[in-house]
mmCIF file of C-alpha atoms and ligand atoms in Angstrom:
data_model
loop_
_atom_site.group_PDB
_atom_site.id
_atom_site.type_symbol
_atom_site.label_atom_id
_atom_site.label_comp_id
_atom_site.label_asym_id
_atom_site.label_seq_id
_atom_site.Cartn_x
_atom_site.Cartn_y
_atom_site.Cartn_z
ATOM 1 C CA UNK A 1 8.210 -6.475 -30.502
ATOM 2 C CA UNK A 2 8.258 -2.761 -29.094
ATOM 3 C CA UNK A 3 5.227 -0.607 -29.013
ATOM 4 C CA UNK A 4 5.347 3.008 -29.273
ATOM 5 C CA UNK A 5 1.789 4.931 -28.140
ATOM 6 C CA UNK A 6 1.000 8.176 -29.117
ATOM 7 C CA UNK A 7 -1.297 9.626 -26.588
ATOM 8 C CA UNK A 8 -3.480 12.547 -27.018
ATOM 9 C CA UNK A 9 -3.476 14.459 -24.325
ATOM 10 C CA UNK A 10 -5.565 17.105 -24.865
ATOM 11 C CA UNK A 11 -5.306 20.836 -24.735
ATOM 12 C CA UNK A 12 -3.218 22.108 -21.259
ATOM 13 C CA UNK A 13 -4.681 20.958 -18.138
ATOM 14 C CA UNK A 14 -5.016 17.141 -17.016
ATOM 15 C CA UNK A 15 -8.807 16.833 -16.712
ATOM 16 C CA UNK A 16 -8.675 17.075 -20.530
ATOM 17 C CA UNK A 17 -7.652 13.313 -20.777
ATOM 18 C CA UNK A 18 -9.590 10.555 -21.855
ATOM 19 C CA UNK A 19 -9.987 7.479 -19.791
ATOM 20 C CA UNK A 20 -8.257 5.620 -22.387
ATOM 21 C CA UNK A 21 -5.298 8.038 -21.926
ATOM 22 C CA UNK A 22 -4.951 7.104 -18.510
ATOM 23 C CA UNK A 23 -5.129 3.864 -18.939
ATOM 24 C CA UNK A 24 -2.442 3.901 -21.832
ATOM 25 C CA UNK A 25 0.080 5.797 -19.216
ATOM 26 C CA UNK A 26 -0.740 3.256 -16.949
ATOM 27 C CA UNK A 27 0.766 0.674 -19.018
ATOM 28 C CA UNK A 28 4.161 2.696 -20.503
ATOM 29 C CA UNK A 29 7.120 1.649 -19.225
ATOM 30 C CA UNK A 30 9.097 4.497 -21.044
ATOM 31 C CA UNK A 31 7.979 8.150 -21.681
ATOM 32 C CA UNK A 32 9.942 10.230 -24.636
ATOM 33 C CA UNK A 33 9.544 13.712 -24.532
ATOM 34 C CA UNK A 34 11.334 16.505 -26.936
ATOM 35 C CA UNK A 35 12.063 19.805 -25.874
ATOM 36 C CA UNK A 36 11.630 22.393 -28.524
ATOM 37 C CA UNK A 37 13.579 25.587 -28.206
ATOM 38 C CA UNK A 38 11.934 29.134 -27.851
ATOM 39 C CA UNK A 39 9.277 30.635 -25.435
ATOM 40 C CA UNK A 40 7.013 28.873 -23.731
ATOM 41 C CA UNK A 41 8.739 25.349 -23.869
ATOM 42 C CA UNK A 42 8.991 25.217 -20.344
ATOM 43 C CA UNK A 43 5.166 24.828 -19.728
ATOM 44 C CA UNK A 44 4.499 22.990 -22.303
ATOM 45 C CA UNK A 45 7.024 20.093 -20.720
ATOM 46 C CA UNK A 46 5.874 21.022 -17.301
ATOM 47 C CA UNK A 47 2.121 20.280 -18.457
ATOM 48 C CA UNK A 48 3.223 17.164 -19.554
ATOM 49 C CA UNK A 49 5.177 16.498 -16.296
ATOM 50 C CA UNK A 50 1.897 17.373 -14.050
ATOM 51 C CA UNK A 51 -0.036 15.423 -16.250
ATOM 52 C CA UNK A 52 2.085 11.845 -14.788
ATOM 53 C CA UNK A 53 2.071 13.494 -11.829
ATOM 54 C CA UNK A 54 -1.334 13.212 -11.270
ATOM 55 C CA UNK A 55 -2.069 9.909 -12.965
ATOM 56 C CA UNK A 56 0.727 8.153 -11.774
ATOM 57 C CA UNK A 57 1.445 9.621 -8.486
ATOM 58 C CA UNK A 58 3.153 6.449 -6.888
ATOM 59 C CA UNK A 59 5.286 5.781 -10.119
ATOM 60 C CA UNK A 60 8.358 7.062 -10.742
ATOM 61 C CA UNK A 61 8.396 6.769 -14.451
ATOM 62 C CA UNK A 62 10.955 6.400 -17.130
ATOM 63 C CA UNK A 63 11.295 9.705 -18.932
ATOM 64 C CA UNK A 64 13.776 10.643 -21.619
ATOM 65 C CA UNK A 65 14.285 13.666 -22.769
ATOM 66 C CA UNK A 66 15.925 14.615 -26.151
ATOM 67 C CA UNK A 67 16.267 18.178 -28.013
ATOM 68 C CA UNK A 68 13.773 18.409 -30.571
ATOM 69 C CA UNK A 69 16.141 19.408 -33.563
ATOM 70 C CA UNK A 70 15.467 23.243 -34.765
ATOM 71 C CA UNK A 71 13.240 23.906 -37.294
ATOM 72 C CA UNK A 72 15.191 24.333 -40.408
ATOM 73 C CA UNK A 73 14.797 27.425 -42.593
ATOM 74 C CA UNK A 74 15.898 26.153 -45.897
ATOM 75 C CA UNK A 75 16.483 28.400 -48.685
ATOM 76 C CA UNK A 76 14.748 25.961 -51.175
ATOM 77 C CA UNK A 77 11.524 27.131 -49.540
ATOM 78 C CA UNK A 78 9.405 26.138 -46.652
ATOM 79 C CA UNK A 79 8.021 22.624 -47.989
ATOM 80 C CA UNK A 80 12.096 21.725 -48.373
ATOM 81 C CA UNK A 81 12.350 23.273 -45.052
ATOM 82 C CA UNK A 82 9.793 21.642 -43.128
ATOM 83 C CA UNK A 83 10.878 17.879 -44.882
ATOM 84 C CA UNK A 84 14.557 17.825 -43.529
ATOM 85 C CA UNK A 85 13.175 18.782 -39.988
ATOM 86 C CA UNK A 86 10.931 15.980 -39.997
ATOM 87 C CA UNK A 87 13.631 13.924 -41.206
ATOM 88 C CA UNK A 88 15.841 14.785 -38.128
ATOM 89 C CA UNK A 89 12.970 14.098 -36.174
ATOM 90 C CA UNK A 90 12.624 10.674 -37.532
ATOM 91 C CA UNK A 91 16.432 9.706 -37.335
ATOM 92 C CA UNK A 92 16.263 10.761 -33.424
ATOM 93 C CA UNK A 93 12.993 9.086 -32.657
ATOM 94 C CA UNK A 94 14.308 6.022 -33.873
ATOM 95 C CA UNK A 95 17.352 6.214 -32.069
ATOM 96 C CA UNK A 96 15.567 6.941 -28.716
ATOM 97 C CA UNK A 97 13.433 3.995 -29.298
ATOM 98 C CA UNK A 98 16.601 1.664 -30.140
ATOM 99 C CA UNK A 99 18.297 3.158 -27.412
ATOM 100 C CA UNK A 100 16.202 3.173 -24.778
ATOM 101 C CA UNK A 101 13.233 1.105 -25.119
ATOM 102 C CA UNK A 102 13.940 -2.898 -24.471
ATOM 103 C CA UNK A 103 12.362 -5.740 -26.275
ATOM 104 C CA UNK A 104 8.295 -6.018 -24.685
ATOM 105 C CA UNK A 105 8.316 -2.651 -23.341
ATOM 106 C CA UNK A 106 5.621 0.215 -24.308
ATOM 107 C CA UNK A 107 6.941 3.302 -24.663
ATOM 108 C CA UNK A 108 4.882 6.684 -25.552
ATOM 109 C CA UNK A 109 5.089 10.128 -26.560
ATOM 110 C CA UNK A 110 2.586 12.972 -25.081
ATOM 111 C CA UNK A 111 0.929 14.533 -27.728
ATOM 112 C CA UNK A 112 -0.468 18.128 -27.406
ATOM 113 C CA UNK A 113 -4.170 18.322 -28.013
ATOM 114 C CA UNK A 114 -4.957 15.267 -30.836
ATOM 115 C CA UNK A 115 -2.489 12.940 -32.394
ATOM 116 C CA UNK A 116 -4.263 13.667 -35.668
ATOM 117 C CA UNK A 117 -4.258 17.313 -36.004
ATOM 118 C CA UNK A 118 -1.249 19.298 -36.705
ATOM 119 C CA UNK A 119 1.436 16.983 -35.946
ATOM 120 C CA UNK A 120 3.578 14.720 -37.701
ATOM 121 C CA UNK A 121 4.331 12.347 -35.017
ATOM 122 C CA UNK A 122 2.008 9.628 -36.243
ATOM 123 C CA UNK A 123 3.476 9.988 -40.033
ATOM 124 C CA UNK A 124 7.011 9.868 -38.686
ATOM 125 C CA UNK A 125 6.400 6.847 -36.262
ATOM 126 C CA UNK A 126 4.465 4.923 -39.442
ATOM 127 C CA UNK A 127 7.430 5.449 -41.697
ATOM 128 C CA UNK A 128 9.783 4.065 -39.032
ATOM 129 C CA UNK A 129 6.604 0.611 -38.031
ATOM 130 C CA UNK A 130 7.242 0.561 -42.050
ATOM 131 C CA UNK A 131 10.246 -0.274 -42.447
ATOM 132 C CA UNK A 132 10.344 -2.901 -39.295
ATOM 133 C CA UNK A 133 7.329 -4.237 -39.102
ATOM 134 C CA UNK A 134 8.108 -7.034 -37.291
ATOM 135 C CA UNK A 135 9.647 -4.904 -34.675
ATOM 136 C CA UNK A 136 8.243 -1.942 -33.911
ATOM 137 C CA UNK A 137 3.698 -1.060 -33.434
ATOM 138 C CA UNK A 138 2.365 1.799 -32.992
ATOM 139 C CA UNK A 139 -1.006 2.509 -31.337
ATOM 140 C CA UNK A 140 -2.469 5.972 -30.790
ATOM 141 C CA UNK A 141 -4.727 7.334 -28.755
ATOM 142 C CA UNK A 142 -7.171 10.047 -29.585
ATOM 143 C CA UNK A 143 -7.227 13.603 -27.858
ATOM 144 C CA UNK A 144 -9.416 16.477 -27.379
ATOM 145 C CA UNK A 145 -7.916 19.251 -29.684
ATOM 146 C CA UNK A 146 -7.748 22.668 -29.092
ATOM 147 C CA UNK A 147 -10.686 22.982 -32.074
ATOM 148 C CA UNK A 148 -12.767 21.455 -29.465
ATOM 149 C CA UNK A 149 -11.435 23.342 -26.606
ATOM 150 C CA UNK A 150 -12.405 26.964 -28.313
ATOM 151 C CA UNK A 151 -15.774 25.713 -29.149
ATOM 152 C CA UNK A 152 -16.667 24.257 -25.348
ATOM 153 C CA UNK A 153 -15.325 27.481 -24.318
ATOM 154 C CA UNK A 154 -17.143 29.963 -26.507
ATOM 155 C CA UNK A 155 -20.922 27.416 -26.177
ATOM 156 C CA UNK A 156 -21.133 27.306 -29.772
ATOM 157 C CA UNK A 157 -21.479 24.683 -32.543
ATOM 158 C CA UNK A 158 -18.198 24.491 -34.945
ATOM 159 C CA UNK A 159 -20.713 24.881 -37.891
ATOM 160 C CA UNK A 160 -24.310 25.732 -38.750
ATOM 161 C CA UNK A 161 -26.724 23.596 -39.952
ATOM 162 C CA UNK A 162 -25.129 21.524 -43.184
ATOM 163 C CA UNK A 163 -22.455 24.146 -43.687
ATOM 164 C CA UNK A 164 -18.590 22.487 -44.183
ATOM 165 C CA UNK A 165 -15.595 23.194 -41.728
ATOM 166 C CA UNK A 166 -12.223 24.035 -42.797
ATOM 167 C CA UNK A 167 -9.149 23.940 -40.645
ATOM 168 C CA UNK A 168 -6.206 25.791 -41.650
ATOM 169 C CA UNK A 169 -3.002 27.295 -40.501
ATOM 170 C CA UNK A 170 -2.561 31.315 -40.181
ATOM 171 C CA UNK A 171 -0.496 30.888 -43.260
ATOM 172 C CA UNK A 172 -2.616 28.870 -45.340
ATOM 173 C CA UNK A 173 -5.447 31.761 -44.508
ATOM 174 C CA UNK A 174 -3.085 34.028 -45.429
ATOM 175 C CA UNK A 175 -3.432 33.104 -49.296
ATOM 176 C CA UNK A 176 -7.047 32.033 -49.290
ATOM 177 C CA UNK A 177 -9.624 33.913 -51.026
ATOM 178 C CA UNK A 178 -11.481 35.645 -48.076
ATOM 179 C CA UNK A 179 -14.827 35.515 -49.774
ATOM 180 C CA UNK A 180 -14.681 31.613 -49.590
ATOM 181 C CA UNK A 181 -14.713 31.789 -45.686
ATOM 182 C CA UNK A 182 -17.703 29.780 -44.005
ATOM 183 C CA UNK A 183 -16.728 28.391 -41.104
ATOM 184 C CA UNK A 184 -12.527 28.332 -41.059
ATOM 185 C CA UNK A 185 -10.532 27.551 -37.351
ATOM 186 C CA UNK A 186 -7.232 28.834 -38.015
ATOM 187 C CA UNK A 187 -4.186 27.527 -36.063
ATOM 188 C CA UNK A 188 -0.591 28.041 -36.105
ATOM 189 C CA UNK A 189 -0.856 31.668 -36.453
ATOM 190 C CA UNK A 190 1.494 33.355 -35.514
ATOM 191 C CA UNK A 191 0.712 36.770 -37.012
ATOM 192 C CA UNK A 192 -2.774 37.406 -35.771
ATOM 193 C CA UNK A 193 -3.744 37.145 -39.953
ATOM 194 C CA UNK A 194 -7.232 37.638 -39.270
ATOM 195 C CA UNK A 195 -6.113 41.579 -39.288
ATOM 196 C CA UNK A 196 -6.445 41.282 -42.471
ATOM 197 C CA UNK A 197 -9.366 39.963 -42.765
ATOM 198 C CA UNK A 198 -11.921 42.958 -41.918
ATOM 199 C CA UNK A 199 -14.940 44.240 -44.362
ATOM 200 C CA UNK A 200 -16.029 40.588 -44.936
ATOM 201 C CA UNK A 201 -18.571 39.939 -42.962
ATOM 202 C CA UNK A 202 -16.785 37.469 -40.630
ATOM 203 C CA UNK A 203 -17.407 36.775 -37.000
ATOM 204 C CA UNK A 204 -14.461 35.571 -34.765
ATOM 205 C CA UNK A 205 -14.516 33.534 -31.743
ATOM 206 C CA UNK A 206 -11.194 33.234 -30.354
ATOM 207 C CA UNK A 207 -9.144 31.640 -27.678
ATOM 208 C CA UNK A 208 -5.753 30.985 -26.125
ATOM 209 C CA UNK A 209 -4.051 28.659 -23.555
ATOM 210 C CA UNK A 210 -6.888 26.930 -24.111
ATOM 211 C CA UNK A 211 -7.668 24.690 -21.458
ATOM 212 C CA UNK A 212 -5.021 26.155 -19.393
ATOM 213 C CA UNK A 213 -5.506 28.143 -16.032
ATOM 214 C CA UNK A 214 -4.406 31.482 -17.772
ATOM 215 C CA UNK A 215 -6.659 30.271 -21.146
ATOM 216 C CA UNK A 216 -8.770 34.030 -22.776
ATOM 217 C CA UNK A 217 -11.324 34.202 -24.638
ATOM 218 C CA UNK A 218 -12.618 36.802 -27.004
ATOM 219 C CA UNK A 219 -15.568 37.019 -29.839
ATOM 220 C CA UNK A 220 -17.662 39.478 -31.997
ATOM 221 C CA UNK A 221 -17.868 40.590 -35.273
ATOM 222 C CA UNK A 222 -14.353 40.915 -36.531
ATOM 223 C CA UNK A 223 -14.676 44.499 -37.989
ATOM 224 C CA UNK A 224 -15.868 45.110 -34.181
ATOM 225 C CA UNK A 225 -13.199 43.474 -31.822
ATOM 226 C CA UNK A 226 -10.326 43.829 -34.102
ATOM 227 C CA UNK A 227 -8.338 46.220 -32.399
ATOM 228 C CA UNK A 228 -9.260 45.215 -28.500
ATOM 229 C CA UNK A 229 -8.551 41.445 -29.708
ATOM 230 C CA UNK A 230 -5.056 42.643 -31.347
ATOM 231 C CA UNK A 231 -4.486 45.240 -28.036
ATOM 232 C CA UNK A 232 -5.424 41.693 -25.568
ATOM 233 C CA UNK A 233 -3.461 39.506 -27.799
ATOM 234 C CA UNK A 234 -0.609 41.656 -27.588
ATOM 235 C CA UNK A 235 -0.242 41.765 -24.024
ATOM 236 C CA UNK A 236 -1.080 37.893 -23.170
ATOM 237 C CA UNK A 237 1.948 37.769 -25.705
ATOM 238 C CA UNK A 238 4.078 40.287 -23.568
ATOM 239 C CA UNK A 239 3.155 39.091 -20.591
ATOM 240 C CA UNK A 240 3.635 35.505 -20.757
ATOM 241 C CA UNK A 241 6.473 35.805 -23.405
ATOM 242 C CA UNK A 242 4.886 33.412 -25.456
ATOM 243 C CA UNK A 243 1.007 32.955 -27.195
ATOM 244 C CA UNK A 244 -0.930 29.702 -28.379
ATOM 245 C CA UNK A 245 -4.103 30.752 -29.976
ATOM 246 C CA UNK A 246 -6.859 29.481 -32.225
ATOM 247 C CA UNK A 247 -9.648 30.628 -33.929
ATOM 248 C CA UNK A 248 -12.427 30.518 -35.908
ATOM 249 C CA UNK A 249 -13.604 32.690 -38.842
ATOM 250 C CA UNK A 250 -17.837 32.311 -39.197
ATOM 251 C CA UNK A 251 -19.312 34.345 -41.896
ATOM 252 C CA UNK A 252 -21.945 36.483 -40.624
HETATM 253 C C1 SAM B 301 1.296 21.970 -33.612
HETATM 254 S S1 SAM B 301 -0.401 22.401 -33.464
HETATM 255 C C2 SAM B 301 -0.952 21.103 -32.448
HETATM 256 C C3 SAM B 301 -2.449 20.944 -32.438
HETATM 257 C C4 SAM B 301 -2.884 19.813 -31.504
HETATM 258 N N1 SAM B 301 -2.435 18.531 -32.001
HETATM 259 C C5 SAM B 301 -4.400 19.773 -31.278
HETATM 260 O O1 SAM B 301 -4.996 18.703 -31.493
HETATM 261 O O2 SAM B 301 -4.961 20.788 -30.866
HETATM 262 C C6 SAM B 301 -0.243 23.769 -32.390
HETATM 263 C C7 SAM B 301 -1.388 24.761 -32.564
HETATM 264 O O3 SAM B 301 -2.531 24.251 -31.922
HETATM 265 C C8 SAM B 301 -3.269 25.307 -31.353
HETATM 266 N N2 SAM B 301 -3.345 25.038 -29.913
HETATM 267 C C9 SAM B 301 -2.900 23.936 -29.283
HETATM 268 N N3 SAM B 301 -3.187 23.998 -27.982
HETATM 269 C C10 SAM B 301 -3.843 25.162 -27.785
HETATM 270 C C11 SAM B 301 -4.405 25.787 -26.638
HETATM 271 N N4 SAM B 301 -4.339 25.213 -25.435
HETATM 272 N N5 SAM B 301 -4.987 27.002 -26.805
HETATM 273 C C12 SAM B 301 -5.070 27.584 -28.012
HETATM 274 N N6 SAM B 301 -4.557 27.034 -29.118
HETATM 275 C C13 SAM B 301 -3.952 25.840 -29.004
HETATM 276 C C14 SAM B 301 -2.541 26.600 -31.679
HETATM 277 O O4 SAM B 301 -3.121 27.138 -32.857
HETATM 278 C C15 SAM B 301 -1.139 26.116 -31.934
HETATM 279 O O5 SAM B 301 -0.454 26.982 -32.805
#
């Protein structure tokens, strides 16, 4: 039997980890990573690198590194799109774990923020433990997401008293009637969509590199901070070549 741990690693810097987490890189043998292309992939594998770094400072550990395949822009539509990508990713995960990961041995993937939230590791590892059971476990470990990170940072509770959360991407806000907004963290936004989003009443409390050493933090009434947050995010964007940001949308 192989096991394959997906560890939640929380939002940027290594005091973000759980006990658990540390524990479970304690006991890989083998760590997988996948580089993704475009800005800001450099840090995000650093982080990951300073993260063993510091939790495994007299280890040398296993690491293999694979290109994550490119996100495929399909002309069938995004849903089409986004399946064949995931499908890559499945054919090379299992290869990596054929490859390079020996009959006993733990290996492990780093996961960004949760294992849950956002990312299709866990789905794509299942559907391989699926079809091998006898072969192949997974076990994941749980993270402190970036949802979590934004509301530490900003002091506040992620809803009110009885009211519901909703978690969405910046295109999934996109098409949403604005008027149904209560409490809404939007991430994977990568067009700032709350701009469109002024005369509702809305309050935003925003954040990015969350967790990290550069992480900034903004918040008001949207109608308010709109253009200073746009002007800021503009510049973190220009200056680092790259932004991660979430937020969340409160009706006032
Ligand atoms: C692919 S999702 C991964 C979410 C991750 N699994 C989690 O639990 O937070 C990537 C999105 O998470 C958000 N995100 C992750 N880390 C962040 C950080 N340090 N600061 C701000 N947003 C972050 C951004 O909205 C980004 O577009």
């Amino acid at each position: 039997m192989k096991t394959l741990s997906l560890i939640g690693i929380g939002p940027g810097g290594p005091e973000y980890l759980t006990m658990q987490a540390v524990e479970a890189l304690r006991t890989t043998d083998c760590f997988f990573m996948l580089e993704k292309e475009g800005r800001g992939k450099d840090e995000l594998i650093e982080a990951r690198r300073t993260i063993l770094a510091r939790y495994l400072p007299n280890a040398n550990p296993r690491l293999v590194t694979r290109a994550s395949p490119p996100r495929c822009m399909d002309a069938n539509g995004y849903r089409e799109g986004v399946q064949q990508w995931h499908e890559r990713k499945r054919v090379l995960i299992a290869e990596m774990i054929e490859q390079e990961l020996a009959e006993g041995e733990r290996g492990a993937f780093l996961i960004w923020g949760d294992p849950s939230l956002y990312d299709q590791t866990v789905s794509l590892i299942s559907d391989l433990v699926a079809a091998a059971p006898e072969r192949l476990e997974l076990v994941v470990i749980p993270g402190i997401t970036a949802v979590q990170a934004l509301t530490a940072a900003h002091r506040i509770p992620v809803n009110r008293v009885g009211e519901p959360i909703a978690i969405t991407t910046g295109r999934a806000i996109r098409q949403q009637d604005p008027r149904a907004i209560r409490n809404s963290v939007v991430m994977l936004d990568n067009n700032a969509e709350f701009q469109h989003l002024t005369d509702q009443d809305l309050e935003i409390y925003w954040g990015a590199y969350l967790g990290c050493g550069d992480q900034a933090l903004a918040a008001g009434p949207l109608d308010e901070v709109l253009e200073e947050l746009l002007a800021l995010r503009e510049r973190l964007r220009e200056e680092k070549g790259w932004i991660m940001d979430t937020y969340l949308l409160r009706r006032r």
